[in-house]
């Protein structure tokens, strides 16, 4: 079946630290891959996406590369800020019954301290 | 960007009562809305997909008579938890997909349901 496994937190970092959040997936075919971010009190927002192998998604200093050979889509940021404190969800989009649906990982809470 | 609201943001009810949660797309028309459920430290689990003007499609294991979904207009979908029990306590999240845009879902902030 289709599933997403991401590293579980919570994680606490100091400002300007390097961030990596691991995400691997299991899927039939070639799904699109996503990172969503949920800031406190808000709904999930699309952070970045990649639709095919070797694509790199990037936004707000975050990057993730679609690696088919390792079935991974790890999220990275070189220098985190306090404002990056949020919960991060890795997800894939699967096709089922004529419609497309998102499958999420468990989410990882990141806290960045000044 | 597109905004999706949910109401209420939290609700506490007695066991056996029914609770209705609203999901609205504020600045766009949503032909498709999705309802998710999230348990603590778990991922979002898709409950059902609703298309405006038609019956919702439920995921396997989700009781359609327990979780009634209505998508009466292009900006409003409702989820009614009927005869709620403590095990229904959870965080319910909706998302909406804009008409003509299959790529992006916009998520509401969620509703925390606690059943006593």
PDB file of C-alpha atoms in Angstrom:
ATOM      1  CA  UNK A   1       0.000   0.000   0.000  1.00  0.00           C
ATOM      2  CA  UNK A   2       0.900   3.662   0.073  1.00  0.00           C
ATOM      3  CA  UNK A   3       2.495   5.073   3.204  1.00  0.00           C
ATOM      4  CA  UNK A   4       4.791   7.784   4.447  1.00  0.00           C
ATOM      5  CA  UNK A   5       7.300   7.460   7.257  1.00  0.00           C
ATOM      6  CA  UNK A   6       8.914  10.520   8.696  1.00  0.00           C
ATOM      7  CA  UNK A   7      11.158  11.056  11.652  1.00  0.00           C
ATOM      8  CA  UNK A   8       9.271  11.774  14.810  1.00  0.00           C
ATOM      9  CA  UNK A   9       9.983  14.615  17.111  1.00  0.00           C
ATOM     10  CA  UNK A  10       9.682  16.766  18.831  1.00  0.00           C
ATOM     11  CA  UNK A  11      12.905  18.454  17.847  1.00  0.00           C
ATOM     12  CA  UNK A  12      14.344  21.587  19.401  1.00  0.00           C
ATOM     13  CA  UNK A  13      17.055  23.571  17.640  1.00  0.00           C
ATOM     14  CA  UNK A  14      18.821  26.830  18.184  1.00  0.00           C
ATOM     15  CA  UNK A  15      18.401  29.619  15.692  1.00  0.00           C
ATOM     16  CA  UNK A  16      20.676  29.302  12.634  1.00  0.00           C
ATOM     17  CA  UNK A  17      21.092  25.557  13.117  1.00  0.00           C
ATOM     18  CA  UNK A  18      20.865  23.160  10.179  1.00  0.00           C
ATOM     19  CA  UNK A  19      17.642  21.199   9.849  1.00  0.00           C
ATOM     20  CA  UNK A  20      16.969  17.833   8.280  1.00  0.00           C
ATOM     21  CA  UNK A  21      13.674  16.018   8.564  1.00  0.00           C
ATOM     22  CA  UNK A  22      13.775  12.559   7.049  1.00  0.00           C
ATOM     23  CA  UNK A  23      10.880  11.238   5.021  1.00  0.00           C
ATOM     24  CA  UNK A  24      10.592   7.956   3.140  1.00  0.00           C
ATOM     25  CA  UNK A  25       7.641   6.584   1.290  1.00  0.00           C
ATOM     26  CA  UNK A  26       6.133   3.384  -0.012  1.00  0.00           C
ATOM     27  CA  UNK A  27       3.974   3.646  -3.079  1.00  0.00           C
ATOM     28  CA  UNK A  28       2.910   1.954  -6.244  1.00  0.00           C
ATOM     29  CA  UNK A  29       3.828   3.925  -9.298  1.00  0.00           C
ATOM     30  CA  UNK A  30       5.300   7.383  -9.093  1.00  0.00           C
ATOM     31  CA  UNK A  31       3.498   9.577  -6.614  1.00  0.00           C
ATOM     32  CA  UNK A  32       3.887  13.308  -6.196  1.00  0.00           C
ATOM     33  CA  UNK A  33       5.541  14.242  -2.919  1.00  0.00           C
ATOM     34  CA  UNK A  34       4.819  17.153  -0.621  1.00  0.00           C
ATOM     35  CA  UNK A  35       5.886  18.885   2.541  1.00  0.00           C
ATOM     36  CA  UNK A  36       3.206  20.696   4.476  1.00  0.00           C
ATOM     37  CA  UNK A  37       3.760  22.996   7.445  1.00  0.00           C
ATOM     38  CA  UNK A  38       1.318  23.795  10.213  1.00  0.00           C
ATOM     39  CA  UNK A  39       2.001  26.882  12.269  1.00  0.00           C
ATOM     40  CA  UNK A  40       0.383  27.160  15.701  1.00  0.00           C
ATOM     41  CA  UNK A  41      -3.351  27.777  15.428  1.00  0.00           C
ATOM     42  CA  UNK A  42      -3.392  27.574  11.648  1.00  0.00           C
ATOM     43  CA  UNK A  43      -4.242  25.012   8.989  1.00  0.00           C
ATOM     44  CA  UNK A  44      -1.696  23.019   7.040  1.00  0.00           C
ATOM     45  CA  UNK A  45      -0.004  24.975   4.284  1.00  0.00           C
ATOM     46  CA  UNK A  46       1.841  23.594   1.314  1.00  0.00           C
ATOM     47  CA  UNK A  47       5.542  24.263   1.806  1.00  0.00           C
ATOM     48  CA  UNK A  48       6.965  22.615  -1.290  1.00  0.00           C
ATOM     49  CA  UNK A  49       6.407  19.745  -3.672  1.00  0.00           C
ATOM     50  CA  UNK A  50       8.042  17.577  -6.309  1.00  0.00           C
ATOM     51  CA  UNK A  51       6.206  15.643  -8.956  1.00  0.00           C
ATOM     52  CA  UNK A  52       8.875  13.396 -10.463  1.00  0.00           C
ATOM     53  CA  UNK A  53      12.182  11.781  -9.689  1.00  0.00           C
ATOM     54  CA  UNK A  54      15.148  14.135  -9.169  1.00  0.00           C
ATOM     55  CA  UNK A  55      12.868  17.157  -8.925  1.00  0.00           C
ATOM     56  CA  UNK A  56      13.821  19.568  -6.184  1.00  0.00           C
ATOM     57  CA  UNK A  57      11.144  21.536  -4.412  1.00  0.00           C
ATOM     58  CA  UNK A  58      12.123  24.707  -2.606  1.00  0.00           C
ATOM     59  CA  UNK A  59      10.432  27.489  -0.683  1.00  0.00           C
ATOM     60  CA  UNK A  60      11.328  29.868   2.156  1.00  0.00           C
ATOM     61  CA  UNK A  61      14.847  28.435   2.340  1.00  0.00           C
ATOM     62  CA  UNK A  62      13.599  24.855   2.614  1.00  0.00           C
ATOM     63  CA  UNK A  63      14.520  22.232   0.028  1.00  0.00           C
ATOM     64  CA  UNK A  64      13.655  18.612  -0.655  1.00  0.00           C
ATOM     65  CA  UNK A  65      14.703  16.358  -3.529  1.00  0.00           C
ATOM     66  CA  UNK A  66      12.603  13.491  -4.854  1.00  0.00           C
ATOM     67  CA  UNK A  67      14.901  10.454  -4.693  1.00  0.00           C
ATOM     68  CA  UNK A  68      13.334   7.469  -6.385  1.00  0.00           C
ATOM     69  CA  UNK A  69      16.264   5.149  -5.710  1.00  0.00           C
ATOM     70  CA  UNK A  70      15.974   5.642  -1.955  1.00  0.00           C
ATOM     71  CA  UNK A  71      12.229   6.449  -1.973  1.00  0.00           C
ATOM     72  CA  UNK A  72      12.982   9.531   0.069  1.00  0.00           C
ATOM     73  CA  UNK A  73      12.032  13.191   0.194  1.00  0.00           C
ATOM     74  CA  UNK A  74      14.047  14.630   3.050  1.00  0.00           C
ATOM     75  CA  UNK A  75      13.435  18.252   4.045  1.00  0.00           C
ATOM     76  CA  UNK A  76      16.422  20.510   4.697  1.00  0.00           C
ATOM     77  CA  UNK A  77      17.101  24.086   5.666  1.00  0.00           C
ATOM     78  CA  UNK A  78      20.525  25.523   6.181  1.00  0.00           C
ATOM     79  CA  UNK A  79      19.703  28.040   8.888  1.00  0.00           C
ATOM     80  CA  UNK A  80      16.448  27.842  10.803  1.00  0.00           C
ATOM     81  CA  UNK A  81      14.687  30.804  12.362  1.00  0.00           C
ATOM     82  CA  UNK A  82      12.381  31.102  15.339  1.00  0.00           C
ATOM     83  CA  UNK A  83       9.534  31.645  12.886  1.00  0.00           C
ATOM     84  CA  UNK A  84      10.113  28.150  11.477  1.00  0.00           C
ATOM     85  CA  UNK A  85       8.707  26.648  14.673  1.00  0.00           C
ATOM     86  CA  UNK A  86       5.826  24.504  13.459  1.00  0.00           C
ATOM     87  CA  UNK A  87       4.734  20.962  12.713  1.00  0.00           C
ATOM     88  CA  UNK A  88       6.011  19.545   9.430  1.00  0.00           C
ATOM     89  CA  UNK A  89       4.178  16.834   7.500  1.00  0.00           C
ATOM     90  CA  UNK A  90       5.522  14.797   4.624  1.00  0.00           C
ATOM     91  CA  UNK A  91       2.875  13.504   2.233  1.00  0.00           C
ATOM     92  CA  UNK A  92       2.381  11.698  -1.036  1.00  0.00           C
ATOM     93  CA  UNK A  93      -0.480  11.953  -3.448  1.00  0.00           C
ATOM     94  CA  UNK A  94      -1.942   8.705  -4.661  1.00  0.00           C
ATOM     95  CA  UNK A  95      -4.465   7.863  -7.294  1.00  0.00           C
ATOM     96  CA  UNK A  96      -7.399   5.796  -6.143  1.00  0.00           C
ATOM     97  CA  UNK A  97     -10.752   5.165  -7.692  1.00  0.00           C
ATOM     98  CA  UNK A  98     -10.429   7.945 -10.190  1.00  0.00           C
ATOM     99  CA  UNK A  99      -9.499  10.555  -7.625  1.00  0.00           C
ATOM    100  CA  UNK A 100      -6.280  11.736  -6.066  1.00  0.00           C
ATOM    101  CA  UNK A 101      -5.751  11.613  -2.334  1.00  0.00           C
ATOM    102  CA  UNK A 102      -3.056  12.693   0.078  1.00  0.00           C
ATOM    103  CA  UNK A 103      -1.374  10.254   2.445  1.00  0.00           C
ATOM    104  CA  UNK A 104       0.438  11.909   5.349  1.00  0.00           C
ATOM    105  CA  UNK A 105       3.240  11.055   7.691  1.00  0.00           C
ATOM    106  CA  UNK A 106       2.757  11.560  11.417  1.00  0.00           C
ATOM    107  CA  UNK A 107       4.221  15.026  11.488  1.00  0.00           C
ATOM    108  CA  UNK A 108       7.195  16.377  13.342  1.00  0.00           C
ATOM    109  CA  UNK A 109       7.078  19.295  15.730  1.00  0.00           C
ATOM    110  CA  UNK A 110      10.009  21.669  15.437  1.00  0.00           C
ATOM    111  CA  UNK A 111      10.794  24.328  18.012  1.00  0.00           C
ATOM    112  CA  UNK A 112      13.492  26.869  17.256  1.00  0.00           C
ATOM    113  CA  UNK A 113      14.865  28.825  20.181  1.00  0.00           C
ATOM    114  CA  UNK A 114      16.545  32.217  19.848  1.00  0.00           C
TER     115      UNK A 114
ATOM    116  CA  UNK B   1      -3.523  32.540  -0.621  1.00  0.00           C
ATOM    117  CA  UNK B   2      -6.811  30.738  -0.427  1.00  0.00           C
ATOM    118  CA  UNK B   3      -8.420  30.550   3.007  1.00  0.00           C
ATOM    119  CA  UNK B   4     -10.447  27.773   4.531  1.00  0.00           C
ATOM    120  CA  UNK B   5     -12.216  28.248   7.838  1.00  0.00           C
ATOM    121  CA  UNK B   6     -13.712  25.776  10.257  1.00  0.00           C
ATOM    122  CA  UNK B   7     -16.313  26.338  12.908  1.00  0.00           C
ATOM    123  CA  UNK B   8     -16.230  25.737  15.756  1.00  0.00           C
ATOM    124  CA  UNK B   9     -12.533  25.575  16.543  1.00  0.00           C
ATOM    125  CA  UNK B  10     -13.295  23.412  19.537  1.00  0.00           C
ATOM    126  CA  UNK B  11     -16.369  21.774  20.993  1.00  0.00           C
ATOM    127  CA  UNK B  12     -17.154  19.729  24.082  1.00  0.00           C
ATOM    128  CA  UNK B  13     -20.296  17.645  24.111  1.00  0.00           C
ATOM    129  CA  UNK B  14     -21.977  14.933  26.082  1.00  0.00           C
ATOM    130  CA  UNK B  15     -21.977  11.345  24.945  1.00  0.00           C
ATOM    131  CA  UNK B  16     -24.958  10.560  22.721  1.00  0.00           C
ATOM    132  CA  UNK B  17     -25.344  14.044  21.270  1.00  0.00           C
ATOM    133  CA  UNK B  18     -24.608  15.078  17.698  1.00  0.00           C
ATOM    134  CA  UNK B  19     -22.101  17.695  16.692  1.00  0.00           C
ATOM    135  CA  UNK B  20     -21.879  19.594  13.428  1.00  0.00           C
ATOM    136  CA  UNK B  21     -18.616  21.027  12.115  1.00  0.00           C
ATOM    137  CA  UNK B  22     -18.585  23.513   9.266  1.00  0.00           C
ATOM    138  CA  UNK B  23     -15.887  23.970   6.672  1.00  0.00           C
ATOM    139  CA  UNK B  24     -15.954  27.020   4.427  1.00  0.00           C
ATOM    140  CA  UNK B  25     -13.804  28.166   1.559  1.00  0.00           C
ATOM    141  CA  UNK B  26     -13.746  31.926   2.026  1.00  0.00           C
ATOM    142  CA  UNK B  27     -12.395  33.268  -1.219  1.00  0.00           C
ATOM    143  CA  UNK B  28     -12.712  30.497  -3.771  1.00  0.00           C
ATOM    144  CA  UNK B  29     -15.118  27.858  -4.967  1.00  0.00           C
ATOM    145  CA  UNK B  30     -14.321  24.344  -3.862  1.00  0.00           C
ATOM    146  CA  UNK B  31     -15.737  21.536  -5.945  1.00  0.00           C
ATOM    147  CA  UNK B  32     -14.096  18.992  -3.684  1.00  0.00           C
ATOM    148  CA  UNK B  33     -13.649  19.000   0.067  1.00  0.00           C
ATOM    149  CA  UNK B  34     -11.888  16.464   2.213  1.00  0.00           C
ATOM    150  CA  UNK B  35     -12.397  15.545   5.845  1.00  0.00           C
ATOM    151  CA  UNK B  36      -9.512  14.214   7.914  1.00  0.00           C
ATOM    152  CA  UNK B  37      -9.176  12.969  11.430  1.00  0.00           C
ATOM    153  CA  UNK B  38      -6.005  13.283  13.464  1.00  0.00           C
ATOM    154  CA  UNK B  39      -5.209  11.426  16.664  1.00  0.00           C
ATOM    155  CA  UNK B  40      -2.432  12.632  18.972  1.00  0.00           C
ATOM    156  CA  UNK B  41       0.994  11.924  17.502  1.00  0.00           C
ATOM    157  CA  UNK B  42      -0.607  10.323  14.466  1.00  0.00           C
ATOM    158  CA  UNK B  43      -0.908  11.364  10.881  1.00  0.00           C
ATOM    159  CA  UNK B  44      -3.981  12.847   9.299  1.00  0.00           C
ATOM    160  CA  UNK B  45      -6.290  10.068   8.187  1.00  0.00           C
ATOM    161  CA  UNK B  46      -8.630  10.775   5.323  1.00  0.00           C
ATOM    162  CA  UNK B  47     -12.210  10.046   6.315  1.00  0.00           C
ATOM    163  CA  UNK B  48     -14.128  11.041   3.238  1.00  0.00           C
ATOM    164  CA  UNK B  49     -14.136  13.069   0.061  1.00  0.00           C
ATOM    165  CA  UNK B  50     -17.126  15.186  -0.802  1.00  0.00           C
ATOM    166  CA  UNK B  51     -17.998  16.695  -4.130  1.00  0.00           C
ATOM    167  CA  UNK B  52     -20.471  19.518  -4.334  1.00  0.00           C
ATOM    168  CA  UNK B  53     -23.957  18.285  -5.025  1.00  0.00           C
ATOM    169  CA  UNK B  54     -23.204  14.577  -4.708  1.00  0.00           C
ATOM    170  CA  UNK B  55     -22.786  12.000  -2.007  1.00  0.00           C
ATOM    171  CA  UNK B  56     -19.530  11.777  -0.149  1.00  0.00           C
ATOM    172  CA  UNK B  57     -17.103   8.942  -0.764  1.00  0.00           C
ATOM    173  CA  UNK B  58     -15.974   7.378   2.482  1.00  0.00           C
ATOM    174  CA  UNK B  59     -12.689   5.658   3.147  1.00  0.00           C
ATOM    175  CA  UNK B  60     -12.668   2.062   4.217  1.00  0.00           C
ATOM    176  CA  UNK B  61     -13.544   1.653   7.862  1.00  0.00           C
ATOM    177  CA  UNK B  62     -15.318   5.001   8.215  1.00  0.00           C
ATOM    178  CA  UNK B  63     -18.978   4.695   9.136  1.00  0.00           C
ATOM    179  CA  UNK B  64     -21.040   6.846   6.813  1.00  0.00           C
ATOM    180  CA  UNK B  65     -24.031   6.801   9.150  1.00  0.00           C
ATOM    181  CA  UNK B  66     -21.844   7.993  11.998  1.00  0.00           C
ATOM    182  CA  UNK B  67     -20.065  10.751  10.131  1.00  0.00           C
ATOM    183  CA  UNK B  68     -22.579  12.521   7.938  1.00  0.00           C
ATOM    184  CA  UNK B  69     -21.097  14.778   5.314  1.00  0.00           C
ATOM    185  CA  UNK B  70     -22.990  17.357   3.335  1.00  0.00           C
ATOM    186  CA  UNK B  71     -21.482  19.504   0.599  1.00  0.00           C
ATOM    187  CA  UNK B  72     -24.456  21.624  -0.355  1.00  0.00           C
ATOM    188  CA  UNK B  73     -22.629  24.509  -1.982  1.00  0.00           C
ATOM    189  CA  UNK B  74     -19.296  25.338  -3.550  1.00  0.00           C
ATOM    190  CA  UNK B  75     -18.152  27.061  -0.381  1.00  0.00           C
ATOM    191  CA  UNK B  76     -19.554  24.943   2.429  1.00  0.00           C
ATOM    192  CA  UNK B  77     -19.221  21.372   3.625  1.00  0.00           C
ATOM    193  CA  UNK B  78     -20.424  20.064   6.970  1.00  0.00           C
ATOM    194  CA  UNK B  79     -19.442  17.040   9.002  1.00  0.00           C
ATOM    195  CA  UNK B  80     -21.935  15.827  11.580  1.00  0.00           C
ATOM    196  CA  UNK B  81     -20.752  13.358  14.174  1.00  0.00           C
ATOM    197  CA  UNK B  82     -23.927  11.569  15.192  1.00  0.00           C
ATOM    198  CA  UNK B  83     -24.469  10.054  18.631  1.00  0.00           C
ATOM    199  CA  UNK B  84     -20.949  10.961  19.616  1.00  0.00           C
ATOM    200  CA  UNK B  85     -19.006   8.807  22.041  1.00  0.00           C
ATOM    201  CA  UNK B  86     -15.719   9.420  23.848  1.00  0.00           C
ATOM    202  CA  UNK B  87     -13.820   7.419  21.217  1.00  0.00           C
ATOM    203  CA  UNK B  88     -14.911  10.014  18.648  1.00  0.00           C
ATOM    204  CA  UNK B  89     -12.874  12.632  20.478  1.00  0.00           C
ATOM    205  CA  UNK B  90     -10.274  13.798  18.009  1.00  0.00           C
ATOM    206  CA  UNK B  91      -9.029  16.646  15.874  1.00  0.00           C
ATOM    207  CA  UNK B  92     -11.044  16.996  12.671  1.00  0.00           C
ATOM    208  CA  UNK B  93      -9.534  18.854   9.736  1.00  0.00           C
ATOM    209  CA  UNK B  94     -11.094  19.778   6.441  1.00  0.00           C
ATOM    210  CA  UNK B  95      -9.449  20.807   3.220  1.00  0.00           C
ATOM    211  CA  UNK B  96     -10.779  22.209   0.002  1.00  0.00           C
ATOM    212  CA  UNK B  97      -9.618  21.924  -3.553  1.00  0.00           C
ATOM    213  CA  UNK B  98     -10.237  24.858  -5.801  1.00  0.00           C
ATOM    214  CA  UNK B  99     -12.423  24.398  -8.835  1.00  0.00           C
ATOM    215  CA  UNK B 100     -10.237  23.624 -11.825  1.00  0.00           C
ATOM    216  CA  UNK B 101      -7.068  23.218  -9.748  1.00  0.00           C
ATOM    217  CA  UNK B 102      -6.344  19.578  -9.026  1.00  0.00           C
ATOM    218  CA  UNK B 103      -2.947  20.170  -7.560  1.00  0.00           C
ATOM    219  CA  UNK B 104      -3.481  22.006  -4.326  1.00  0.00           C
ATOM    220  CA  UNK B 105      -5.566  21.476  -1.235  1.00  0.00           C
ATOM    221  CA  UNK B 106      -6.126  24.299   1.230  1.00  0.00           C
ATOM    222  CA  UNK B 107      -6.568  23.242   4.812  1.00  0.00           C
ATOM    223  CA  UNK B 108      -8.719  24.566   7.596  1.00  0.00           C
ATOM    224  CA  UNK B 109      -7.274  25.097  11.080  1.00  0.00           C
ATOM    225  CA  UNK B 110      -9.095  22.088  12.510  1.00  0.00           C
ATOM    226  CA  UNK B 111     -11.769  21.443  15.127  1.00  0.00           C
ATOM    227  CA  UNK B 112     -11.009  19.809  18.443  1.00  0.00           C
ATOM    228  CA  UNK B 113     -13.918  17.574  19.509  1.00  0.00           C
ATOM    229  CA  UNK B 114     -14.074  16.276  23.058  1.00  0.00           C
ATOM    230  CA  UNK B 115     -16.881  13.931  23.974  1.00  0.00           C
ATOM    231  CA  UNK B 116     -17.478  13.481  27.675  1.00  0.00           C
TER     232      UNK B 116
END
